[in-house]
Coordinates of C-alpha atoms in Angstrom, one line a residue:
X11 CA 42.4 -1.6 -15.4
X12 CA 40.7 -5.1 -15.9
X13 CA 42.1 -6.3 -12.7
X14 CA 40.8 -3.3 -10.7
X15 CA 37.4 -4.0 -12.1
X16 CA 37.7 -7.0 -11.6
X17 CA 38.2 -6.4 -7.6
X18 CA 35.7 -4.2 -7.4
X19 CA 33.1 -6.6 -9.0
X20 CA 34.6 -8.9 -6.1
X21 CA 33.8 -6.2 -3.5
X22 CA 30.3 -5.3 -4.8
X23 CA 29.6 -9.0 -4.4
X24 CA 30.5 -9.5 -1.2
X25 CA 29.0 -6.4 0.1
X26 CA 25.9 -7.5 -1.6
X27 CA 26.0 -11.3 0.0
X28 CA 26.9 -9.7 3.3
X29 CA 23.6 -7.5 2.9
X30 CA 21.6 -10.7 2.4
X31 CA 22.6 -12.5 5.5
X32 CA 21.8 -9.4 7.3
X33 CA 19.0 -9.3 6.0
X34 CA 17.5 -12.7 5.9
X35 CA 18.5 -12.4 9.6
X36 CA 16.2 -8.9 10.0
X37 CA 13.9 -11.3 8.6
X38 CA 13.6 -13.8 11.0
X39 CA 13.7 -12.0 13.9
X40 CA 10.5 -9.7 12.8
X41 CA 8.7 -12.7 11.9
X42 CA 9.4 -14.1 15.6
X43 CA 7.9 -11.0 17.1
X44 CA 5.2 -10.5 14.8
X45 CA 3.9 -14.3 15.4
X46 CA 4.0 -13.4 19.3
X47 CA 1.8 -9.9 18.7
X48 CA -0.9 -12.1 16.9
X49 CA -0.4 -15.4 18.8
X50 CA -1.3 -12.7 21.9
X51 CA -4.4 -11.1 20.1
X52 CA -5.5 -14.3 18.9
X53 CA -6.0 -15.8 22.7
X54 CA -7.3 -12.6 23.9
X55 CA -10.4 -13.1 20.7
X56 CA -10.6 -16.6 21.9
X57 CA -10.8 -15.6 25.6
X58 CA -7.9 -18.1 26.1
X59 CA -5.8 -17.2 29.4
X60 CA -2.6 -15.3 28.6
X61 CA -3.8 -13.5 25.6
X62 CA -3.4 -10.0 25.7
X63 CA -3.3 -6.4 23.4
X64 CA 0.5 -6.4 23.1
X65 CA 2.9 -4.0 20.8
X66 CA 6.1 -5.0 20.0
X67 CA 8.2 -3.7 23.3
X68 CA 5.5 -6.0 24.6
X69 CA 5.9 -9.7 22.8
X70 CA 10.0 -9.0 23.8
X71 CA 8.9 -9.3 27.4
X72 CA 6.9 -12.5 26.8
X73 CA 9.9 -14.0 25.2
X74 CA 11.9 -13.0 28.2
X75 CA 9.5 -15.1 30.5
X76 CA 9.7 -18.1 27.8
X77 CA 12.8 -20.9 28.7
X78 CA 16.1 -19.5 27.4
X79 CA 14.4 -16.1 27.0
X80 CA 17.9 -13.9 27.9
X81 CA 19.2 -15.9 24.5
X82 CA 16.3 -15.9 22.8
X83 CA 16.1 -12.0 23.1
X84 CA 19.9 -11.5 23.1
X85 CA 19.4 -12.8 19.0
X86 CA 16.5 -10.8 18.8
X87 CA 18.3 -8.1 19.9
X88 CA 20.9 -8.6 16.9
X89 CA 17.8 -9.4 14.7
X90 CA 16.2 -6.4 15.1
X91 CA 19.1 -4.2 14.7
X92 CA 19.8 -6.1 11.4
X93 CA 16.0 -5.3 10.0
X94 CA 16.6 -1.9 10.8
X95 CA 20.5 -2.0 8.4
X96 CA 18.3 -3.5 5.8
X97 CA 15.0 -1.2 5.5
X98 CA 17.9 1.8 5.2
X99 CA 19.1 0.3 2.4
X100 CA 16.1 0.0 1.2
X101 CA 14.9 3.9 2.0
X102 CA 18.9 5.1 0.5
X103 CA 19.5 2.9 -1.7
X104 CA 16.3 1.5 -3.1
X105 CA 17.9 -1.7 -4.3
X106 CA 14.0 -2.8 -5.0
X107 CA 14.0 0.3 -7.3
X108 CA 10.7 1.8 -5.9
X109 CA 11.6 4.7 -7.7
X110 CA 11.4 8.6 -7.0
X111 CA 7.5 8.5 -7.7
X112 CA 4.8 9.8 -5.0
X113 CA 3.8 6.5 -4.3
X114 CA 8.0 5.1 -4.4
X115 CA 9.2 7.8 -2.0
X116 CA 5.9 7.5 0.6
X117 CA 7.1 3.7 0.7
X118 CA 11.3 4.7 1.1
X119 CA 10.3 7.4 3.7
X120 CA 8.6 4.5 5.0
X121 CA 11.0 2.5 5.2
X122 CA 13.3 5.0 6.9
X123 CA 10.9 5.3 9.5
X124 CA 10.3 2.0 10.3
X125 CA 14.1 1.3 10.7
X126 CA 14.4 3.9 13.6
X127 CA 11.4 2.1 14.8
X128 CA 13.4 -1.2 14.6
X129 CA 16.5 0.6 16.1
X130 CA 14.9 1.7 18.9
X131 CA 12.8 -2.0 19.3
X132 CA 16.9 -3.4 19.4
X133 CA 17.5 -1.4 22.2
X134 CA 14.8 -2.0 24.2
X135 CA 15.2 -5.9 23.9
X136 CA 19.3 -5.0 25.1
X137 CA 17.3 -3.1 27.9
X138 CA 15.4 -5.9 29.3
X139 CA 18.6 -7.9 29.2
X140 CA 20.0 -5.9 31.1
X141 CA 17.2 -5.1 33.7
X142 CA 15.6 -1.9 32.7
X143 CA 12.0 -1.0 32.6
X144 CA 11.3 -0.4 28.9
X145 CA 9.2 2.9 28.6
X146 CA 10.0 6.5 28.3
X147 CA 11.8 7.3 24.8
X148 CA 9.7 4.2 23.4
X149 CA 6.6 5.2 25.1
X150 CA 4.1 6.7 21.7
X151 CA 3.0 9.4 24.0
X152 CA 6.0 10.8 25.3
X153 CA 7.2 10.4 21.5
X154 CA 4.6 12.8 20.3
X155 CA 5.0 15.2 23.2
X156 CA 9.1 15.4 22.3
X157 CA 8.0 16.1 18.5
X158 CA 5.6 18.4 19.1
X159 CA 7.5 20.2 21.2
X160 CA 9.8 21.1 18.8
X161 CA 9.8 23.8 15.9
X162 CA 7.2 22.5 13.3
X163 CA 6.5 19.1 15.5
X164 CA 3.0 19.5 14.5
X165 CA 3.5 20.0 10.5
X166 CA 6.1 17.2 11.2
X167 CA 4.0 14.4 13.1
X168 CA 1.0 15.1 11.0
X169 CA 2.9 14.7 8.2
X170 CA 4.7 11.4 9.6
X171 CA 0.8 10.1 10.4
X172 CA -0.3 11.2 6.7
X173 CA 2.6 8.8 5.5
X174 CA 1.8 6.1 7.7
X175 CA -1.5 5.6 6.8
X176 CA -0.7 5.6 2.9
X177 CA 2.0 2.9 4.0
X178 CA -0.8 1.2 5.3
X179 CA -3.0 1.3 2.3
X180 CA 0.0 0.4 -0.1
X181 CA 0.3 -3.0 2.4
X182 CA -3.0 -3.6 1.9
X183 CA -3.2 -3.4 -1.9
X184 CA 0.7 -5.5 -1.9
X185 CA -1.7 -8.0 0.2
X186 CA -4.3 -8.4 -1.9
X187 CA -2.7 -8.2 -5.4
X188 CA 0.2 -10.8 -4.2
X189 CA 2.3 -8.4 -5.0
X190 CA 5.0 -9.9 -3.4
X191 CA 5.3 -13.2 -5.4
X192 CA 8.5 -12.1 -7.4
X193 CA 10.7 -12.0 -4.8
X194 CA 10.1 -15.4 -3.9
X195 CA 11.5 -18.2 -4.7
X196 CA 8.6 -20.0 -5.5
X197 CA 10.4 -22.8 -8.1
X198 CA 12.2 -24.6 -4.6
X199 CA 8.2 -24.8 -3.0
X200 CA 6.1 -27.7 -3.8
X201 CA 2.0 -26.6 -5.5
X202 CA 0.4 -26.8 -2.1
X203 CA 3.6 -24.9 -0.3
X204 CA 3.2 -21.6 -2.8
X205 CA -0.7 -21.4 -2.5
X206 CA 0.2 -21.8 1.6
X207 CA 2.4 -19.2 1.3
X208 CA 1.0 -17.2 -0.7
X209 CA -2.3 -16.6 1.2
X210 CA -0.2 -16.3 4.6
X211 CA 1.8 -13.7 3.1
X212 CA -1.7 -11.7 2.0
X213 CA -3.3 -11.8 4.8
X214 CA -0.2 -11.1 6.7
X215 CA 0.3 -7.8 4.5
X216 CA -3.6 -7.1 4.8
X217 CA -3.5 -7.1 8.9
X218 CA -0.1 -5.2 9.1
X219 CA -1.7 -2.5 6.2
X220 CA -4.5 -2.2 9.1
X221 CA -2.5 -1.9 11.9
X222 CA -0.7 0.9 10.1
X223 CA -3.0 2.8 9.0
X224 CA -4.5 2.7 12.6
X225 CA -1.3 4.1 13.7
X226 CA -1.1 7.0 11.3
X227 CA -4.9 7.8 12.1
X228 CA -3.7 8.6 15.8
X229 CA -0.6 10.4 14.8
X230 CA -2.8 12.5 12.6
X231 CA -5.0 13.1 15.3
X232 CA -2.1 14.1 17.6
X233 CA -1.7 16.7 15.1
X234 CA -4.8 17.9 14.7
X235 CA -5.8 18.5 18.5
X236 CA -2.4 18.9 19.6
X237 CA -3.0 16.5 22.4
X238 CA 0.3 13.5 22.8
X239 CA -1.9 11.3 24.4
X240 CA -3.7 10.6 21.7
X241 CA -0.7 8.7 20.4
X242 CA -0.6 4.9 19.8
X243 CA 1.5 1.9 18.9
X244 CA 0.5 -1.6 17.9
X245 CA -1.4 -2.2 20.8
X246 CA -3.3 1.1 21.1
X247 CA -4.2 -0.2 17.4
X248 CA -5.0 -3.6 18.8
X249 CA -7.4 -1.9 21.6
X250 CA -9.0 0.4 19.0
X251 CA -9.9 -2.5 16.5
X252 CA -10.9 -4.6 19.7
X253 CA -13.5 -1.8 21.0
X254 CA -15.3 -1.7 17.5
X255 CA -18.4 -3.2 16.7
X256 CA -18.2 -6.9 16.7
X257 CA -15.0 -6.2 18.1
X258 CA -13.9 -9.8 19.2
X259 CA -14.2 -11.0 15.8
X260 CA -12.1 -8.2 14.4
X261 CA -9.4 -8.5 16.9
X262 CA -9.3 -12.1 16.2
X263 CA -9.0 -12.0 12.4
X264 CA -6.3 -8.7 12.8
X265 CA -4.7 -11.3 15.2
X266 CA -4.3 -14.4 13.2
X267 CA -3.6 -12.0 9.9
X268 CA -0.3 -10.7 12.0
X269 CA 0.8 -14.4 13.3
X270 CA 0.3 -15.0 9.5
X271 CA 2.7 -11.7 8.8
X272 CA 5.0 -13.6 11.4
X273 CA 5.4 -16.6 9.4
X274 CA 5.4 -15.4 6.5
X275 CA 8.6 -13.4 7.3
X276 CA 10.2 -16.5 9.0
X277 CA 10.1 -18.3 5.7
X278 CA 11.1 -15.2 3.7
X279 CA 14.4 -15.5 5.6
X280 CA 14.6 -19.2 3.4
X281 CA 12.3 -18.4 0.0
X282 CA 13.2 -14.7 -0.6
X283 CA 15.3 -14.5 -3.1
X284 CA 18.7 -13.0 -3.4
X285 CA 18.3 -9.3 -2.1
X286 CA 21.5 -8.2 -4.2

């Protein structure tokens, strides 16, 4: 009896060891396409050449172009698909114990969404390896049109916006009230390296809470009018933020908050601490 618990304590703790690298992995890969999104948006503020209102199918192209790019996408490829493990562990298994609250399960549905978004983001970087014009099934548009073609697919996307948005509010707040801190392993940073961090990470959490909710608001409004074309992804968001007043400056603070986001997640891969 001992000895069988005592394997399946061994089990459990490779599983769980397994999970990190997977998901210090996810990690990394994120980061690297979240610091191209808001590198892009940055230059386009700045009227730099190059800079541009780019989503995420977007910033895999620019890698592409980049020196190495078919090996630099091939791992984000692998990346990607290894976010998308991890935030359904998180959205099944809740091994961060959001809990079964209204606030907990809007944050593991959101998780489960944002994995099928990181699924499909896997795909299309194996895609442009091999060739293929990235579009259709990943286009927002055509996405709205195939949900709301189908029984409910207005309840359903309006829903999926409402959810979105309150994702976005709950980054926001996480932003603000640092409420990442405990999982990070702040002890290994010097005084100077957690107040860096910490303030990347906020206002990283405080331009992707934005972006979000930006997101939802269209999916909402698909909903409401019916219409697929009012879809958007990150760079729909990007143009909406852009086309405010005092626009510029908006896009170029949303900007450097996501290359922020970016680097935060590139050091989480190092500082997080142990997932399981």
């Amino acid at each position: 009896m001992v000895s069988t618990r005592n394997a399946l304590d061994e089990v459990t703790r490779e599983a769980g060891t397994a999970i990190d690298r997977i998901a210090r992995l996810g990690f990394a890969a994120k980061g690297l396409v979240a610091l191209m999104i808001g590198a892009l948006a940055l230059e386009l503020a700045l009227g730099r050449p190059g800079g541009s209102l780019a989503g995420p199918n977007d910033a895999l192209r620019h890698f592409l172009d980049q020196r190495l790019g078919w090996f630099t996408l091939g791992v984000l490829a692998v990346g990607l698909w290894a976010y998308a493990l991890w935030k359904l562990v998180q959205a099944f298994f809740d091994p961060e114990q959001k809990g079964t609250s209204f606030t907990g399960m809007a944050e593991r549905i959101g998780f489960g969404i944002t994995a099928l978004g990181y699924l499909v983001l896997g795909l299309a970087a194996v895609q442009l390896l091999l060739g293929h014009q990235v579009g259709g099934a990943t286009n927002p548009d055509q996405l709205a049109a195939h949900v709301l073609s189908a029984p409910l697919g207005r309840w359903v996307t309006g829903l999926v916006g409402g959810i979105v948005v309150i994702s976005g509010i709950v980054q926001v707040r996480f932003g603000l009230s640092g409420g990442f801190r405990h999982i990070l392993r702040l002890d290994q940073m010097s005084a100077a390296g957690r107040v860096a961090l910490t303030l990347v990470a906020g206002a990283g959490y405080v331009a992707l809470g934005i972006i979000s909710a930006v997101v939802g608001w269209f999916l909402i409004q698909v909903a409401l009018h019916y219409d697929p074309r009012l879809a958007g992804g990150w760079s729909e968001a990007l143009g909406f933020l852009a086309g405010l007043s005092e626009g510029r400056w908006v896009l170029g603070v949303v900007g450097a908050g996501l290359f922020c986001y970016g680097l935060y997640f590139i050091f989480l891969a190092r500082y997080r601490r142990r997932i399981t």
